[in-house]
Amino acid sequence: MKPKESAKYIIIAIILREIVCFWTGHPWDFEIWVRVGKLTSMGNNPYTWLFYDEEVSFAPYPVMTSIGYLPFIALLSAGIYLLYSVSGFSCKYFYYFLLKQPFILGDILSALALAKYSEIRGLNEEKCLDVLRLWLFNPLVIYFSSIWGMFDSIIIFLVFVALIYLEHGEYFKASLALGVAVFVKIIALIYVPLILLFRRRKIATGIAYILLAVSIPVVLTAIPFIVLGWPTHGITECMTYQSGPPAYGGMSFFSIIEYISLILTLDPNLSLLLSKFWIIMLGITYLLTLVEAISIESRRIRIRYRRIDVLDAKILVASAFIPFRPFSAEQWSLYLFAPLTIKFAKEDERNHSRFFLVIAILVFLYTLTNNTLFIRYLSPLSAKAFYMDLTLNNTPPTAALRYCIKMILALFTSISILELYLYTIRGAPTEPDLYFVVRRMRSSGKTVIAKYVLYFISFLIIVTLLDYTVILMVTDWSRALEWRIFLGDNLIGLYHVLLGALIVFYILTIGAFMKCRFMDRAATLTKLILLSILATAIAQPLFQVLKGEIPLKGRPLYLAFGVTVDERIFFIYTVTFSVLALAYVDRLVNLLARYVEKR
């Protein structure tokens, strides 16, 4: 790369980050660094309760749990607090500014490491510069480090330093870099087995380097406990908690049970089983990246090793980890974007570019929804932002709406990452399903889309007004609920059954007059049914608004045949599955049509 050209972009990137770093911060994660820095600077054990400190705190939590990591971030924050305390500049915003400097430095160093690795992989000077620019000015990279206050870019820097050493055959240095990365954040452990990609013919030596990498965080963790005399029960409790029954949610397939887990208690054995599923996926992935075939010849086991690109291996590991964890944080997407950035910069990697764009847009939208339009990051400026965020996230109707949008985006993201996983393994030309959906919508034309929109809006209005009219007509609710009139069900249940039957009959009648192929007719009728289900779910809160009530408060909703559900669960899951099904119905019909043609 041209030093002057790259220096220009680095300076601009630093300025952008410095502008937003000192007055923003996550009111939980970054507040922990703020509190633990002062606590640990006094020689105290960071693995304890963190109390509000008027001198440095901005989030008004009276007490917080401490770090869920190895002690790197506590020691780093402590060193920064000591620097702040001797600076003589008593302003907590200056402390926040100092705290984020290592994270910003991590962004810059990781960009340089990505560009250097691209150069080693044979990319020309201009494309290496593209890699640098893509990473430095990726809004998500800036957001996670400089606004949220997370340090994942440091791990990405160390992992790519390790890859650079591995490419040069310097396995000892690579193991050291990976070991330090694990000490910084234990998530880096998922990349340690990739050492074997470079030591296929000498597995024993590769395992020795893996053990070296794993031993480094153990030693580095033990040092402060020995030197400072910290008791070990705090970190053991922390690690036990991390490996215990999981929290569900984030950008994971398990987000589907996030809302249910808040209302209902799941079976502990089921929770424990689900919490380990990602380990199985990683184990399968390591085998797929290392081994192509195993055979037995002359009573000897012979292994044919797979030749796989290291960047593809990194993509596979991240793609197996993120969607199958019970809880996946947004910043973990950076571990996927790092190798995809290099793929994106290569003009011949068109499909990877599409995956990069689709997943990046989904992650941004998920982050925007999960963090309440980024209001919470203004908490260092005003406590009003903190309380507004809490109010919107925990009161009806916005609480249920947020969970619904989060779940839709989380599932779309997980499906897209899984598609990337399958594409990377097979190597066959493909594209993200959502990319296909957008392309299909464009080819359908505005007239076709307008017809579906008109159907949805008209159906929504009719169902809402019909519900409202029927409810006004009921004068004796005890009789309506107790009178068993149809298959042992009451009048309300009968109304819902008849309404559903009417919808299906109406849509089938439309299909009878359509002149097109059977598969096209099936796709259209399926879309109309899904739009009707979606409209029915949305009509429920609209109906409550018409009644002058606050929607989605958690009232029991009677469906039919004795089935009663929480109205929030009905709304969230009906909307989620309707939207998902609408997005993928064309793809499924196409696959079915191809299958029928082959038969």
XYZ file of C-alpha atoms in Angstrom:
599
model
C 0.000 0.000 0.000
C 1.021 3.590 -0.525
C 1.969 4.923 2.951
C 0.735 8.470 2.275
C -2.570 7.258 0.858
C -3.250 4.868 3.735
C -2.148 7.452 6.328
C -4.734 9.889 4.966
C -7.562 7.413 5.484
C -6.288 6.408 8.910
C -6.240 10.036 10.086
C -9.795 10.627 8.826
C -10.959 7.389 10.482
C -9.392 8.393 13.808
C -11.012 11.843 13.682
C -14.449 10.320 13.020
C -14.073 8.028 16.020
C -12.725 10.692 18.355
C -15.662 12.981 17.576
C -18.217 10.490 18.915
C -16.258 8.557 21.545
C -16.307 10.732 24.676
C -20.027 11.543 24.943
C -21.507 8.150 24.015
C -21.492 4.731 25.640
C -23.574 1.648 26.325
C -25.274 2.164 29.711
C -24.438 -1.373 30.811
C -21.304 -2.648 29.036
C -19.358 0.603 28.929
C -20.552 1.563 32.410
C -18.967 -1.677 33.664
C -15.582 -0.633 32.218
C -16.051 2.781 33.854
C -16.733 1.336 37.312
C -14.353 -1.607 37.189
C -11.486 0.669 36.134
C -11.648 2.720 39.317
C -12.259 -0.342 41.505
C -9.354 -2.353 40.075
C -6.966 0.623 40.097
C -7.068 0.432 43.900
C -5.875 -3.177 43.790
C -9.348 -4.616 44.396
C -10.673 -7.819 42.876
C -12.796 -6.844 39.827
C -15.001 -9.939 40.155
C -17.437 -8.432 42.611
C -20.455 -6.121 42.735
C -19.982 -2.710 41.123
C -21.702 0.175 42.893
C -22.686 3.544 41.486
C -19.857 6.067 41.747
C -20.855 9.696 41.363
C -17.360 10.676 40.273
C -17.299 8.509 37.131
C -20.663 6.777 36.567
C -23.242 7.866 34.009
C -25.759 4.985 34.146
C -27.852 5.287 37.334
C -27.838 1.584 38.224
C -27.311 1.411 42.018
C -25.397 -1.862 41.658
C -24.184 -3.950 38.709
C -22.595 -7.324 38.132
C -18.970 -7.137 37.063
C -17.095 -8.319 33.986
C -17.834 -11.701 32.438
C -14.351 -11.990 30.928
C -10.801 -12.838 31.905
C -9.137 -9.896 33.722
C -7.682 -8.141 30.653
C -10.405 -5.490 30.391
C -10.320 -4.874 34.160
C -6.544 -4.363 34.123
C -6.729 -2.181 31.007
C -9.496 -0.034 32.526
C -7.536 0.223 35.783
C -4.448 1.469 33.963
C -6.534 4.042 32.118
C -8.162 5.221 35.363
C -4.707 5.663 36.935
C -3.677 7.737 33.912
C -6.869 9.765 34.267
C -6.341 10.304 38.007
C -2.781 11.626 37.572
C -3.690 13.825 34.613
C -5.158 16.457 36.901
C -8.086 16.898 34.513
C -11.095 15.995 36.650
C -13.808 15.476 34.038
C -15.496 12.123 33.566
C -15.871 12.729 29.827
C -12.085 12.801 29.625
C -12.087 9.425 31.409
C -14.560 8.068 28.834
C -12.341 9.468 26.084
C -9.284 7.685 27.481
C -11.181 4.418 27.980
C -12.092 4.222 24.304
C -8.625 4.950 22.929
C -7.489 1.274 23.040
C -10.700 0.286 21.238
C -10.093 2.903 18.541
C -6.482 1.769 18.271
C -7.823 -1.766 17.827
C -9.862 -0.574 14.832
C -6.799 0.974 13.198
C -4.488 -1.955 13.896
C -7.060 -4.504 12.722
C -7.504 -2.539 9.475
C -3.742 -2.588 8.911
C -3.586 -6.310 9.745
C -6.398 -7.065 7.271
C -4.619 -5.069 4.571
C -1.284 -6.760 5.309
C -2.861 -10.207 5.194
C -4.531 -9.288 1.886
C -1.115 -8.352 0.519
C 0.287 -11.725 1.608
C -2.647 -13.422 -0.132
C -1.685 -11.773 -3.420
C -4.075 -8.824 -3.632
C -2.645 -5.852 -5.469
C -1.940 -2.502 -3.852
C -5.274 -0.928 -4.802
C -7.315 -3.832 -3.451
C -5.334 -3.843 -0.205
C -6.212 -0.179 0.110
C -9.863 -1.100 -0.513
C -9.679 -3.561 2.388
C -8.243 -0.831 4.625
C -10.949 1.650 3.639
C -13.786 -0.874 3.925
C -12.803 -1.704 7.486
C -11.938 1.808 8.659
C -15.197 3.310 7.397
C -17.529 0.408 8.072
C -20.234 2.099 10.209
C -20.599 -1.021 12.357
C -16.881 -1.113 13.163
C -17.002 2.556 14.209
C -20.188 2.015 16.175
C -19.035 -0.999 18.197
C -15.738 0.520 19.301
C -16.315 4.255 19.507
C -19.999 4.499 20.456
C -20.890 1.239 22.200
C -17.451 0.884 23.782
C -16.533 -2.729 22.933
C -13.050 -4.058 22.236
C -13.601 -6.883 19.726
C -11.430 -5.159 17.116
C -8.413 -5.858 19.360
C -9.137 -9.590 19.107
C -9.553 -9.352 15.337
C -6.170 -7.609 15.106
C -4.475 -10.355 17.144
C -6.176 -13.165 15.190
C -5.014 -11.731 11.852
C -1.529 -11.186 13.251
C -1.596 -14.903 14.083
C -2.726 -15.710 10.520
C 0.130 -13.616 9.114
C 2.612 -15.548 11.249
C 1.027 -18.850 10.217
C 1.356 -17.929 6.533
C 5.083 -17.380 7.167
C 5.423 -20.649 9.094
C 6.122 -18.928 12.433
C 3.878 -21.160 14.522
C 5.274 -20.184 17.910
C 4.555 -16.480 17.362
C 1.122 -17.335 15.963
C 0.321 -19.342 19.091
C 1.423 -16.428 21.266
C -0.824 -14.017 19.346
C -3.815 -16.362 19.587
C -3.148 -16.943 23.282
C -3.138 -13.212 23.984
C -6.332 -12.870 21.910
C -8.032 -15.475 24.122
C -6.842 -13.576 27.212
C -8.377 -10.383 25.816
C -11.688 -12.114 25.122
C -12.316 -15.812 25.401
C -14.337 -15.899 22.157
C -10.995 -16.014 20.295
C -10.717 -19.625 21.468
C -12.857 -20.696 18.499
C -9.980 -19.818 16.140
C -7.209 -21.691 17.962
C -7.893 -25.078 16.247
C -7.269 -23.413 12.863
C -3.557 -23.837 13.606
C -4.072 -27.396 12.370
C -4.834 -26.063 8.870
C -1.132 -25.252 8.601
C 0.090 -28.436 10.322
C -1.972 -31.122 8.579
C 0.941 -33.510 8.156
C 2.217 -33.004 11.696
C -0.900 -33.171 13.843
C 1.039 -33.771 17.066
C 3.059 -30.592 16.537
C -0.113 -28.671 15.727
C -1.764 -29.884 18.920
C 1.312 -28.778 20.883
C 0.953 -25.263 19.464
C -2.758 -25.318 20.330
C -1.920 -26.259 23.920
C 0.606 -23.413 24.010
C -2.042 -20.952 22.819
C -4.520 -22.204 25.430
C -1.963 -22.070 28.257
C -1.120 -18.397 27.682
C -4.466 -16.947 28.893
C -4.318 -19.299 31.894
C -0.892 -17.946 32.882
C -1.804 -14.307 32.189
C -4.987 -14.692 34.229
C -3.130 -16.253 37.155
C -0.535 -13.455 37.408
C -2.784 -10.672 38.835
C -4.420 -13.139 41.217
C -1.015 -14.160 42.580
C 0.606 -10.704 42.588
C -2.394 -8.763 43.927
C -3.735 -11.538 46.134
C -7.214 -11.581 44.603
C -9.490 -14.354 45.872
C -10.426 -16.841 43.160
C -14.072 -17.393 44.080
C -15.167 -14.326 42.064
C -13.772 -15.495 38.737
C -14.869 -19.101 39.335
C -18.414 -17.900 40.018
C -18.236 -15.781 36.867
C -17.073 -18.703 34.704
C -19.666 -21.007 36.293
C -22.369 -18.470 35.475
C -21.113 -18.178 31.882
C -21.322 -21.961 31.402
C -24.660 -22.346 33.187
C -28.235 -22.158 31.859
C -28.222 -19.651 29.013
C -29.969 -16.413 28.290
C -31.655 -16.533 24.903
C -31.706 -13.923 22.202
C -29.415 -11.751 20.152
C -28.642 -12.603 16.532
C -29.291 -16.298 17.009
C -31.828 -18.907 15.964
C -32.601 -19.150 19.677
C -34.045 -15.637 19.595
C -37.227 -17.486 18.694
C -37.610 -18.493 22.346
C -36.305 -15.252 23.869
C -39.716 -13.766 24.595
C -41.211 -17.047 25.806
C -38.276 -17.508 28.201
C -39.090 -14.121 29.747
C -42.649 -15.213 30.544
C -42.351 -18.980 31.058
C -39.726 -21.099 32.809
C -38.123 -23.552 30.397
C -37.083 -27.041 31.443
C -33.508 -26.840 32.877
C -32.381 -29.972 31.013
C -33.671 -28.568 27.714
C -31.939 -25.250 28.402
C -28.657 -27.005 29.145
C -28.932 -29.066 25.946
C -29.669 -26.008 23.814
C -26.778 -24.122 25.403
C -24.300 -26.730 24.088
C -25.590 -26.996 20.513
C -23.049 -24.479 19.224
C -20.233 -26.731 20.466
C -21.553 -29.557 18.271
C -21.722 -27.195 15.283
C -18.150 -26.017 15.867
C -16.926 -29.610 16.168
C -18.558 -30.499 12.845
C -17.072 -27.368 11.283
C -13.531 -28.153 12.427
C -13.849 -31.616 10.879
C -15.200 -30.172 7.623
C -12.336 -27.688 7.381
C -9.621 -30.227 8.161
C -10.750 -33.614 6.858
C -12.149 -34.496 3.433
C -12.319 -38.278 3.850
C -11.305 -41.068 6.223
C -10.612 -44.576 4.961
C -9.219 -47.830 6.326
C -6.580 -49.491 4.172
C -4.605 -52.542 5.271
C -5.894 -52.130 8.819
C -4.563 -48.570 8.918
C -6.662 -45.432 9.140
C -5.845 -43.015 6.347
C -6.999 -39.415 6.405
C -7.320 -37.322 3.264
C -7.023 -33.725 4.342
C -9.147 -30.993 2.840
C -7.485 -28.093 1.077
C -9.529 -25.127 2.234
C -8.836 -21.437 2.101
C -8.013 -20.028 5.544
C -10.430 -17.129 5.075
C -13.152 -19.627 4.209
C -12.278 -21.536 7.380
C -12.638 -18.329 9.423
C -15.996 -17.652 7.783
C -17.154 -21.194 8.555
C -16.114 -20.997 12.210
C -17.851 -17.649 12.755
C -20.915 -18.834 10.804
C -21.174 -21.945 12.969
C -20.720 -19.980 16.188
C -22.940 -16.909 15.829
C -26.374 -18.284 14.800
C -26.232 -21.368 17.031
C -25.264 -19.742 20.306
C -28.206 -19.345 22.733
C -27.305 -15.656 22.841
C -25.234 -13.882 20.192
C -24.197 -10.271 20.678
C -24.227 -7.872 17.745
C -20.498 -7.133 17.977
C -19.698 -10.773 17.215
C -20.675 -10.014 13.625
C -17.256 -8.343 13.297
C -15.634 -11.792 13.360
C -17.612 -12.558 10.210
C -17.103 -9.184 8.559
C -13.300 -9.334 8.917
C -12.728 -12.182 6.410
C -15.716 -11.051 4.317
C -14.105 -7.616 3.948
C -11.167 -9.209 2.147
C -13.532 -11.312 0.040
C -15.587 -8.197 -0.732
C -12.511 -6.351 -1.976
C -11.816 -9.129 -4.500
C -13.919 -8.385 -7.575
C -14.239 -12.086 -8.427
C -15.911 -12.866 -5.067
C -19.334 -11.582 -6.148
C -21.445 -13.901 -3.998
C -19.427 -13.108 -0.887
C -20.040 -9.423 -1.609
C -23.782 -10.042 -1.658
C -23.624 -11.931 1.622
C -21.512 -9.139 3.101
C -24.072 -6.479 2.149
C -27.156 -8.471 3.198
C -25.727 -9.481 6.586
C -24.332 -5.984 7.249
C -27.727 -4.367 6.579
C -29.506 -6.925 8.780
C -27.005 -6.484 11.631
C -27.363 -2.705 11.445
C -31.173 -2.901 11.518
C -31.076 -5.410 14.380
C -28.675 -3.201 16.339
C -30.845 -0.157 15.695
C -33.913 -2.015 17.015
C -32.250 -3.756 19.943
C -30.682 -0.518 21.136
C -33.861 1.532 20.782
C -32.816 3.763 17.890
C -29.475 4.321 19.684
C -31.153 6.486 22.322
C -29.374 4.634 25.139
C -25.957 5.725 23.869
C -26.770 9.304 24.817
C -26.906 8.291 28.498
C -23.498 9.898 29.268
C -25.001 13.228 28.167
C -28.342 12.924 29.933
C -30.068 10.493 32.284
C -33.263 11.260 30.331
C -31.932 9.136 27.470
C -31.321 6.259 29.896
C -34.843 6.388 31.326
C -36.435 6.896 27.905
C -34.674 3.742 26.712
C -35.912 1.767 29.732
C -39.451 3.044 29.260
C -39.640 2.210 25.562
C -38.144 -1.243 26.127
C -40.352 -2.279 29.033
C -43.783 -0.703 28.592
C -46.589 -1.560 26.158
C -46.975 -1.389 23.255
C -43.370 -0.544 22.314
C -41.891 -3.442 24.323
C -43.729 -6.111 22.310
C -43.168 -4.264 19.020
C -39.427 -4.128 19.724
C -39.257 -7.840 20.517
C -41.200 -8.635 17.358
C -38.922 -6.621 15.054
C -35.846 -7.964 16.858
C -36.961 -11.556 16.371
C -37.678 -11.069 12.668
C -34.283 -9.460 12.054
C -32.440 -12.008 14.222
C -33.947 -14.922 12.301
C -33.277 -13.298 8.929
C -29.668 -12.704 10.032
C -29.229 -16.267 11.307
C -30.691 -17.746 8.119
C -28.423 -15.553 5.968
C -25.353 -16.588 7.989
C -26.356 -20.253 7.674
C -26.713 -19.771 3.899
C -23.204 -18.282 3.865
C -21.982 -21.331 5.797
C -23.499 -23.740 3.264
C -22.255 -21.683 0.313
C -18.711 -21.630 1.717
C -18.694 -25.414 2.198
C -20.179 -26.307 -1.195
C -18.550 -23.545 -3.217
C -21.509 -23.683 -5.606
C -22.792 -20.373 -7.038
C -25.634 -19.062 -4.925
C -26.968 -15.860 -3.442
C -28.610 -14.889 -0.150
C -32.317 -15.661 -0.144
C -33.133 -12.064 0.811
C -31.146 -10.886 -2.210
C -33.294 -13.235 -4.302
C -36.459 -11.828 -2.669
C -35.513 -8.237 -3.529
C -34.608 -9.226 -7.086
C -37.903 -11.109 -7.454
C -39.875 -8.115 -6.177
C -38.168 -5.841 -8.692
C -38.930 -8.213 -11.547
C -42.572 -8.559 -10.438
C -43.232 -4.901 -11.122
C -44.976 -2.190 -9.141
C -48.451 -3.284 -10.262
C -48.150 -6.774 -8.751
C -46.716 -5.424 -5.487
C -49.455 -2.786 -5.331
C -52.106 -5.526 -5.629
C -50.681 -7.398 -2.637
C -50.406 -4.180 -0.620
C -53.995 -3.255 -1.481
C -55.207 -6.723 -0.461
C -53.330 -6.526 2.852
C -54.562 -3.028 3.751
C -58.170 -3.735 2.797
C -58.167 -7.025 4.699
C -56.600 -5.365 7.749
C -59.270 -2.643 7.795
C -62.104 -5.151 7.336
C -60.883 -7.514 10.082
C -60.243 -4.665 12.538
C -63.680 -3.125 11.993
C -65.349 -6.549 12.038
C -63.741 -7.394 15.408
C -64.718 -3.992 16.752
C -68.329 -4.365 15.548
C -68.742 -7.893 16.931
C -67.384 -6.871 20.336
C -69.786 -3.916 20.481
C -72.686 -6.259 19.669
C -71.906 -8.606 22.572
C -73.990 -7.548 25.590
C -73.642 -10.640 27.772
C -69.985 -11.716 27.919
C -70.559 -14.493 30.447
C -73.062 -16.111 28.049
C -70.760 -15.618 25.044
C -67.911 -17.370 26.846
C -69.879 -20.086 28.620
C -72.478 -21.121 26.021
C -71.095 -24.212 24.227
C -72.547 -24.047 20.742
C -70.083 -25.657 18.295
C -68.029 -28.796 19.012
C -68.012 -27.860 22.673
C -66.670 -24.377 21.943
C -68.191 -21.013 22.861
C -69.446 -18.177 20.655
C -66.089 -16.356 20.547
C -64.334 -19.544 19.446
C -67.019 -20.159 16.818
C -66.565 -16.608 15.512
C -62.797 -17.154 15.116
C -63.314 -20.527 13.379
C -65.877 -19.070 10.958
C -63.637 -16.078 10.266
C -60.708 -18.386 9.439
C -62.894 -20.583 7.228
C -64.212 -17.520 5.409
C -60.675 -16.290 4.737
C -59.555 -19.644 3.328
C -62.712 -20.019 1.202
C -62.350 -16.462 -0.121
C -58.702 -17.014 -1.108
C -59.435 -20.379 -2.745
C -62.187 -18.706 -4.747
C -59.651 -16.171 -6.004
C -57.387 -19.060 -7.007
C -60.179 -20.760 -8.940
C -60.416 -17.778 -11.307
C -56.643 -17.433 -11.836
C -55.208 -18.439 -15.213
C -51.585 -19.431 -14.650
C -49.320 -22.383 -13.889
C -50.177 -24.498 -10.861
C -46.962 -23.501 -9.049
C -47.581 -19.784 -9.631
C -51.139 -20.196 -8.386
C -49.913 -22.052 -5.283
C -47.378 -19.292 -4.553
C -49.996 -16.555 -4.942
C -52.569 -18.303 -2.740
C -49.931 -18.985 -0.080
C -48.951 -15.311 -0.063
C -52.591 -14.248 0.290
C -53.109 -16.639 3.213
C -49.942 -15.365 4.902
C -50.968 -11.738 4.338
C -54.347 -12.547 5.886
C -52.691 -14.122 8.942
C -50.382 -11.120 9.250
C -53.324 -8.720 8.998
C -55.211 -10.696 11.660
C -52.274 -10.373 14.073
C -51.876 -6.633 13.459
C -55.632 -6.102 13.742
C -55.536 -7.213 17.395
C -53.631 -4.156 18.764
C -55.443 -1.822 16.334
C -58.743 -3.100 17.681
C -57.584 -2.281 21.228
C -56.641 1.226 20.127
C -60.163 1.681 18.736
C -61.504 0.627 22.135
C -59.356 3.290 23.810
C -57.105 0.722 25.533
C -53.318 0.373 25.621
C -52.471 -2.464 23.205
C -50.210 -5.436 23.892
C -50.337 -5.239 27.688
C -50.394 -9.009 28.132
C -54.105 -9.748 28.320
C -55.251 -13.354 27.769
C -56.506 -13.864 24.213
C -59.042 -16.634 23.594
C -58.651 -18.300 20.191
C -60.813 -21.419 19.941
C -61.434 -24.855 21.497
C -60.180 -23.814 24.919
C -56.871 -22.365 23.671
C -55.893 -19.101 25.382
C -52.586 -17.302 24.813
C -50.920 -14.121 25.971
C -51.818 -11.458 23.392
C -48.167 -10.400 23.149
C -47.065 -13.938 22.281
C -49.832 -14.208 19.674
C -48.826 -10.905 18.083
C -45.048 -11.431 18.162
C -44.964 -14.990 16.860
C -47.770 -14.639 14.314
C -46.194 -11.539 12.776
C -42.708 -13.078 12.848
C -43.607 -16.336 11.129
C -45.874 -14.601 8.597
C -43.098 -12.215 7.558
C -40.501 -15.008 7.378
C -42.808 -17.218 5.325
C -43.663 -14.362 2.949
C -39.967 -13.729 2.376
C -39.154 -17.326 1.497
C -42.330 -18.598 -0.203
C -41.105 -17.852 -3.745
C -37.780 -19.581 -3.101
C -39.538 -22.644 -1.674
C -41.969 -22.815 -4.607
C -39.039 -22.575 -7.047
C -37.235 -25.427 -5.288
C -40.422 -27.509 -5.299
C -40.970 -26.808 -9.005
C -37.415 -27.938 -9.834
C -37.932 -31.095 -7.808
C -41.188 -31.868 -9.660
C -39.522 -31.269 -13.048
C -36.685 -33.663 -12.178
C -39.175 -36.335 -11.133
